[in-house]
Coordinates of C-alpha atoms in Angstrom, one line a residue:
X1 CA 121.6 244.8 82.0
X2 CA 122.4 242.2 84.6
X3 CA 122.4 243.2 88.2
X4 CA 124.1 241.9 91.4
X5 CA 121.8 240.7 94.2
X6 CA 122.3 244.0 96.2
X7 CA 121.5 246.0 93.0
X8 CA 118.4 243.9 92.5
X9 CA 117.1 244.9 95.9
X10 CA 117.2 248.5 94.8
X11 CA 115.8 248.0 91.3
X12 CA 113.1 245.5 92.1
X13 CA 111.6 247.7 94.8
X14 CA 108.6 249.5 93.3
X15 CA 108.2 252.1 96.0
X16 CA 107.4 255.6 94.6
X17 CA 110.5 257.2 96.0
X18 CA 113.7 255.2 96.5
X19 CA 117.0 256.3 98.1
X20 CA 120.2 254.3 97.5
X21 CA 123.2 255.3 99.5
X22 CA 126.1 253.1 98.5
X23 CA 129.9 253.1 98.4
X24 CA 131.9 254.1 95.4
X25 CA 131.9 251.6 92.4
X26 CA 128.9 249.8 93.8
X27 CA 127.1 250.2 90.5
X28 CA 124.6 253.0 91.4
X29 CA 124.8 254.5 87.9
X30 CA 124.4 251.0 86.3
X31 CA 121.2 250.6 88.4
X32 CA 120.0 254.1 87.3
X33 CA 120.6 253.4 83.6
X34 CA 118.7 250.1 84.0
X35 CA 115.8 251.8 85.7
X36 CA 115.7 254.6 83.1
X37 CA 115.5 251.9 80.4
X38 CA 112.9 249.9 82.3
X39 CA 110.6 252.9 82.7
X40 CA 111.2 254.1 79.1
X41 CA 110.3 250.6 77.8
X42 CA 106.6 251.5 78.3
X43 CA 105.2 253.7 75.5
X44 CA 105.0 257.5 75.7
X45 CA 107.1 257.9 78.9
X46 CA 109.1 261.0 79.8
X47 CA 112.2 260.1 82.0
X48 CA 115.0 262.3 83.3
X49 CA 118.5 261.4 84.6
X50 CA 119.8 264.4 86.5
X51 CA 123.4 264.8 87.7
X52 CA 124.9 267.7 89.6
X53 CA 126.1 269.2 86.3
X54 CA 125.4 268.7 82.6
X55 CA 129.0 267.7 82.1
X56 CA 128.7 265.0 84.8
X57 CA 125.5 263.7 83.2
X58 CA 127.3 263.4 79.9
X59 CA 130.4 261.8 81.4
X60 CA 128.7 259.4 83.8
X61 CA 125.7 258.2 81.9
X62 CA 125.4 259.2 78.2
X63 CA 127.6 256.7 76.4
X64 CA 126.6 253.7 78.6
X65 CA 122.8 254.4 78.2
X66 CA 122.9 255.3 74.5
X67 CA 125.2 252.4 73.6
X68 CA 123.0 249.8 75.4
X69 CA 119.7 251.1 74.0
X70 CA 121.2 251.3 70.4
X71 CA 122.4 247.7 70.8
X72 CA 118.9 246.7 71.8
X73 CA 117.6 248.6 68.7
X74 CA 115.2 250.7 70.9
X75 CA 116.5 254.1 69.7
X76 CA 114.6 256.0 67.0
X77 CA 116.6 259.2 67.4
X78 CA 119.4 260.6 69.5
X79 CA 120.6 264.1 70.0
X80 CA 124.2 264.5 71.2
X81 CA 124.0 268.2 71.9
X82 CA 120.8 267.9 74.0
X83 CA 121.6 264.4 75.5
X84 CA 118.2 263.1 74.6
X85 CA 117.0 259.8 73.2
X86 CA 113.6 259.2 71.5
X87 CA 112.8 255.5 71.5
X88 CA 110.8 253.7 68.9
X89 CA 107.8 253.5 71.4
X90 CA 107.8 257.3 71.6
X91 CA 109.3 257.4 75.1
X92 CA 112.0 260.0 75.7
X93 CA 115.0 259.9 77.9
X94 CA 116.7 263.2 78.9
X95 CA 120.1 263.6 80.6
X96 CA 120.3 266.9 82.5
X97 CA 122.4 268.9 84.8
X98 CA 121.0 270.4 88.0
X99 CA 123.1 273.6 87.9
X100 CA 120.3 275.6 86.3
X101 CA 117.1 274.5 88.1
X102 CA 114.9 276.7 86.0
X103 CA 115.9 274.8 82.9
X104 CA 114.3 271.7 84.5
X105 CA 110.8 273.2 84.8
X106 CA 107.8 272.7 82.6
X107 CA 107.8 269.0 82.0
X108 CA 105.7 266.2 83.4
X109 CA 107.8 263.1 84.2
X110 CA 107.0 259.5 84.6
X111 CA 110.4 258.6 86.2
X112 CA 113.4 260.5 87.5
X113 CA 116.9 259.6 88.7
X114 CA 118.9 262.1 90.7
X115 CA 122.5 260.9 90.7
X116 CA 125.0 262.1 93.4
X117 CA 122.1 264.0 94.8
X118 CA 124.0 265.1 97.9
X119 CA 125.8 267.5 95.5
X120 CA 122.6 268.9 94.1
X121 CA 120.9 271.9 95.7
X122 CA 117.9 270.6 97.6
X123 CA 115.7 273.3 96.0
X124 CA 116.1 271.5 92.7
X125 CA 114.1 268.7 94.2
X126 CA 111.7 270.6 96.5
X127 CA 110.9 273.5 94.2
X128 CA 111.2 272.0 90.7
X129 CA 111.6 268.3 90.1
X130 CA 109.1 267.0 92.8
X131 CA 106.4 268.9 90.9
X132 CA 107.3 267.4 87.6
X133 CA 106.2 264.0 89.0
X134 CA 102.8 265.1 90.4
X135 CA 100.3 264.9 87.5
X136 CA 101.8 261.7 86.1
X137 CA 102.2 260.0 89.5
X138 CA 105.9 259.7 88.5
X139 CA 108.5 257.8 90.5
X140 CA 112.0 258.8 91.5
X141 CA 115.3 257.2 92.6
X142 CA 118.0 259.1 94.4
X143 CA 121.5 257.6 94.3
X144 CA 124.5 258.8 96.1
X145 CA 127.7 258.0 98.0
X146 CA 127.6 258.7 101.8
X147 CA 128.5 262.3 102.7
X148 CA 127.6 263.2 106.2
X149 CA 124.3 264.6 107.6
X150 CA 122.8 266.7 104.8
X151 CA 119.7 266.4 102.7
X152 CA 120.9 262.9 101.6
X153 CA 120.5 261.9 105.3
X154 CA 117.1 263.5 105.5
X155 CA 115.8 261.7 102.5
X156 CA 117.4 258.4 103.7
X157 CA 115.4 258.8 106.9
X158 CA 112.2 259.3 105.0
X159 CA 112.6 255.7 103.7
X160 CA 112.5 254.5 107.3
X161 CA 109.3 256.3 108.2
X162 CA 107.2 257.2 105.2
X163 CA 105.4 254.5 103.2
X164 CA 106.0 256.3 99.9
X165 CA 109.7 256.1 100.5
X166 CA 112.2 253.2 100.7
X167 CA 115.9 253.5 101.6
X168 CA 118.8 251.2 100.7
X169 CA 122.3 251.2 101.9
X170 CA 125.3 249.0 100.7
X171 CA 129.0 249.1 100.8
X172 CA 131.3 249.2 97.8
X173 CA 132.3 245.6 98.1
X174 CA 128.7 244.5 97.4
X175 CA 129.3 245.3 93.8
X176 CA 130.0 241.7 92.9
X177 CA 133.6 242.6 91.7
X178 CA 135.4 243.3 95.0

């Protein structure tokens, strides 16, 4: 999955928690799918892609991710109803919606993407998903379009002051196609 130079800055950064606030059509989801695949390329990984709703997860990421990984012949099994992929190396990729935070509990994750996180209840992160990364020392990337001074802004500021966090910002026209 080739990346533009601004997308590479986001994806090549290995900070535990990354925040990417970019304009529409920048390629945030493309970055997210690439990062899911990169982390799942290691054996026995558990990775989640979480969108504000299950429907959004399916619409935004499922076909792109499944198609690319099937083309690479990485997929051992896919489940359309559950939006899950089991790879030949025993890693699993799950696409989830954030509308039922309790359904996200109980797993240990190696990597997590929260897409359009400004539209996700902050409690999904603070009360549920943050804990899923603890025992496995998992990493996360938060991607979103700018939307005022909400928890998106709060997480973005963490990337400017906390060594576990890194923040990135880019306009739409940095997508390489404008």
